[in-house]
């Protein structure tokens, strides 16, 4: 068993709850109300800055040119395809510019952003990979529940989010991330434990973020 699989198993309760979350169920069957999708996307978009910086740090910290080039390619795709999806949905869902760039943030959003920035500040390649791996692998698992395109919901605002996390290129990226994470498993117990803590916290916050996606908008405005 590799390091990635070991840490995933240690967080199995939160992991499985996130992958099989009611929010995901509604997204996959197309029943997710626009107001819940709108709220979720506004909050999720706030991670783009830290996530882009994490990919950049991975480019800087990777031990070889081939690894750097993988992250560079993903960084380019993230800046184009995923950002386009957000902007198209924001336009369709009538999200004003101020809400796109400076909304009230939920506690799960703030905590996950802080975790990403802590990993970024650490400049630890294994810690950076831990956060990236949880974010990408967990999303790949829930999107994989959708099956093939013929089974996806008809609305692009639902199906395109699935496609972005359920396609051959994305699946290959997640597999590569897992292999890379296993390859740089820390040998020192203290560092290994730190990476395990970061991984577990990222999984916990993924679940919390989906929980928050189903609460009323007023819960954010009140913070």
XYZ file of C-alpha atoms in Angstrom:
223
model
C 0.000 0.000 0.000
C 1.362 3.409 -0.969
C 1.468 6.466 1.263
C -1.491 8.074 -0.539
C -3.721 5.036 -0.074
C -2.662 4.698 3.552
C -3.619 8.285 4.365
C -6.865 8.022 2.432
C -7.823 4.944 4.452
C -7.043 6.756 7.691
C -9.548 9.463 6.679
C -12.079 7.050 5.213
C -15.062 8.343 7.199
C -14.689 11.951 6.063
C -13.540 10.908 2.587
C -16.524 8.661 1.903
C -18.927 11.216 3.399
C -17.590 13.871 1.018
C -17.593 11.665 -2.092
C -21.156 10.513 -1.358
C -22.406 13.823 0.018
C -26.038 14.917 -0.565
C -24.673 17.997 -2.345
C -22.846 15.722 -4.776
C -25.956 13.573 -5.208
C -27.982 16.614 -6.251
C -25.271 17.847 -8.591
C -24.988 14.455 -10.285
C -28.725 14.017 -10.840
C -29.262 17.629 -11.913
C -31.599 18.488 -9.033
C -29.260 20.952 -7.313
C -31.104 24.283 -6.974
C -29.509 27.277 -8.661
C -29.170 29.133 -5.371
C -27.145 26.277 -3.856
C -24.938 25.941 -6.945
C -24.468 29.700 -7.035
C -23.419 29.804 -3.391
C -21.075 26.837 -3.814
C -19.358 28.272 -6.899
C -18.912 31.706 -5.348
C -17.208 30.122 -2.334
C -15.183 27.651 -4.404
C -13.920 30.414 -6.669
C -12.227 32.019 -3.692
C -9.753 29.115 -3.629
C -8.468 29.876 -7.118
C -5.766 32.278 -5.950
C -4.303 29.939 -3.320
C -4.679 26.893 -5.570
C -2.853 28.622 -8.420
C -0.096 29.628 -6.014
C 0.146 26.021 -4.769
C 0.615 24.775 -8.310
C 3.296 27.406 -8.776
C 5.020 26.285 -5.589
C 4.868 22.708 -6.842
C 6.634 23.844 -10.018
C 9.322 25.465 -7.878
C 9.667 22.583 -5.390
C 9.448 19.561 -7.707
C 12.663 17.507 -7.796
C 12.927 17.190 -11.573
C 12.099 18.926 -14.838
C 9.559 16.261 -15.936
C 7.597 16.852 -12.719
C 7.799 20.623 -13.112
C 6.418 20.357 -16.634
C 3.420 18.317 -15.446
C 2.489 21.010 -12.937
C 3.075 23.740 -15.515
C 0.667 22.072 -17.942
C -1.986 21.670 -15.245
C -1.516 25.284 -14.201
C -2.208 26.417 -17.760
C -5.329 24.257 -18.034
C -6.626 25.446 -14.669
C -6.229 29.069 -15.725
C -8.252 28.513 -18.885
C -10.880 25.742 -18.793
C -11.850 25.946 -15.139
C -11.820 29.729 -14.967
C -14.009 29.860 -18.083
C -16.530 27.541 -16.409
C -16.727 29.788 -13.362
C -17.212 32.946 -15.400
C -19.866 31.355 -17.630
C -21.803 30.108 -14.593
C -21.491 33.428 -12.814
C -22.967 35.137 -15.857
C -25.811 32.616 -16.095
C -26.555 32.818 -12.379
C -26.351 36.640 -12.276
C -23.464 36.854 -9.830
C -22.286 40.485 -9.546
C -18.583 41.309 -9.768
C -18.283 42.178 -6.088
C -19.677 38.783 -5.090
C -17.263 37.046 -7.441
C -14.217 38.753 -5.994
C -15.022 39.646 -2.380
C -17.989 37.702 -0.974
C -18.653 36.943 2.669
C -16.740 33.742 3.352
C -18.020 30.723 5.224
C -15.891 29.213 7.989
C -15.042 26.146 5.880
C -13.910 28.377 3.025
C -11.691 30.405 5.324
C -10.213 27.286 6.928
C -9.461 25.576 3.626
C -7.886 28.727 2.191
C -5.731 28.996 5.320
C -4.635 25.357 4.993
C -3.583 25.900 1.377
C -1.631 29.016 2.309
C 0.075 27.218 5.200
C 1.203 24.496 2.812
C 2.350 27.168 0.392
C 4.336 28.980 3.078
C 5.967 25.728 4.222
C 7.611 25.249 0.804
C 7.478 21.556 1.643
C 6.917 19.559 -1.524
C 5.152 16.685 0.314
C 2.825 19.116 2.133
C 1.987 20.954 -1.071
C 1.307 17.624 -2.757
C -0.882 16.484 0.157
C -3.280 19.402 -0.289
C -3.284 19.183 -4.079
C -3.808 15.424 -3.989
C -6.799 15.550 -1.658
C -8.455 18.304 -3.685
C -7.971 16.571 -7.019
C -8.356 12.916 -6.030
C -11.495 13.416 -3.957
C -13.123 15.455 -6.726
C -12.171 12.802 -9.242
C -13.868 10.154 -7.096
C -17.164 11.993 -6.706
C -17.197 12.946 -10.390
C -16.481 9.321 -11.282
C -19.794 8.410 -9.688
C -21.500 10.139 -12.632
C -20.501 7.397 -15.075
C -20.209 8.286 -18.753
C -21.421 11.506 -20.430
C -24.701 9.891 -21.467
C -25.593 9.637 -17.763
C -24.753 13.233 -16.882
C -27.411 15.885 -16.199
C -28.504 17.935 -19.201
C -27.709 21.408 -17.826
C -24.144 22.516 -18.698
C -23.790 24.229 -15.328
C -23.952 20.726 -13.806
C -22.472 18.531 -16.518
C -19.480 20.757 -17.262
C -18.381 20.699 -13.616
C -18.541 16.912 -13.796
C -16.618 16.840 -17.079
C -13.838 18.999 -15.682
C -13.235 16.330 -13.020
C -14.147 13.210 -15.008
C -12.153 12.893 -18.223
C -9.068 10.915 -19.305
C -6.659 13.826 -18.845
C -7.927 14.608 -15.360
C -7.858 10.955 -14.318
C -4.282 10.631 -15.573
C -3.326 13.743 -13.609
C -4.770 12.295 -10.386
C -2.932 9.000 -10.951
C 0.300 10.891 -11.543
C -0.237 12.943 -8.374
C -0.715 9.796 -6.320
C 2.449 8.233 -7.741
C 4.411 11.431 -7.142
C 3.132 11.668 -3.573
C 4.106 8.052 -2.901
C 7.551 8.680 -4.379
C 8.335 11.544 -1.993
C 6.972 9.923 1.179
C 9.028 11.437 4.020
C 11.383 9.083 5.814
C 11.613 11.107 9.020
C 8.714 10.302 11.405
C 8.089 13.918 12.389
C 7.832 15.122 8.784
C 5.742 12.103 7.832
C 3.303 12.854 10.648
C 3.061 16.488 9.595
C 2.126 15.497 6.051
C -0.441 13.016 7.402
C -2.025 15.780 9.505
C -2.222 18.104 6.501
C -3.800 15.357 4.386
C -6.404 14.513 7.051
C -7.291 18.154 7.602
C -7.757 18.693 3.871
C -10.158 15.744 3.729
C -12.087 17.020 6.745
C -12.436 20.444 5.182
C -13.599 19.024 1.859
C -16.473 17.398 3.729
C -17.157 20.584 5.679
C -17.178 22.598 2.464
C -19.873 20.361 0.977
C -21.835 20.609 4.236
C -21.683 24.394 3.961
C -22.854 24.303 0.343
C -26.307 23.225 1.524
C -26.838 25.905 4.174
C -28.817 29.105 3.435
C -27.072 32.148 1.987
C -27.913 34.073 5.151
C -25.422 31.958 7.091
C -22.646 33.584 5.065
C -24.028 37.085 5.237
C -24.162 36.828 9.023
C -20.436 36.107 9.398
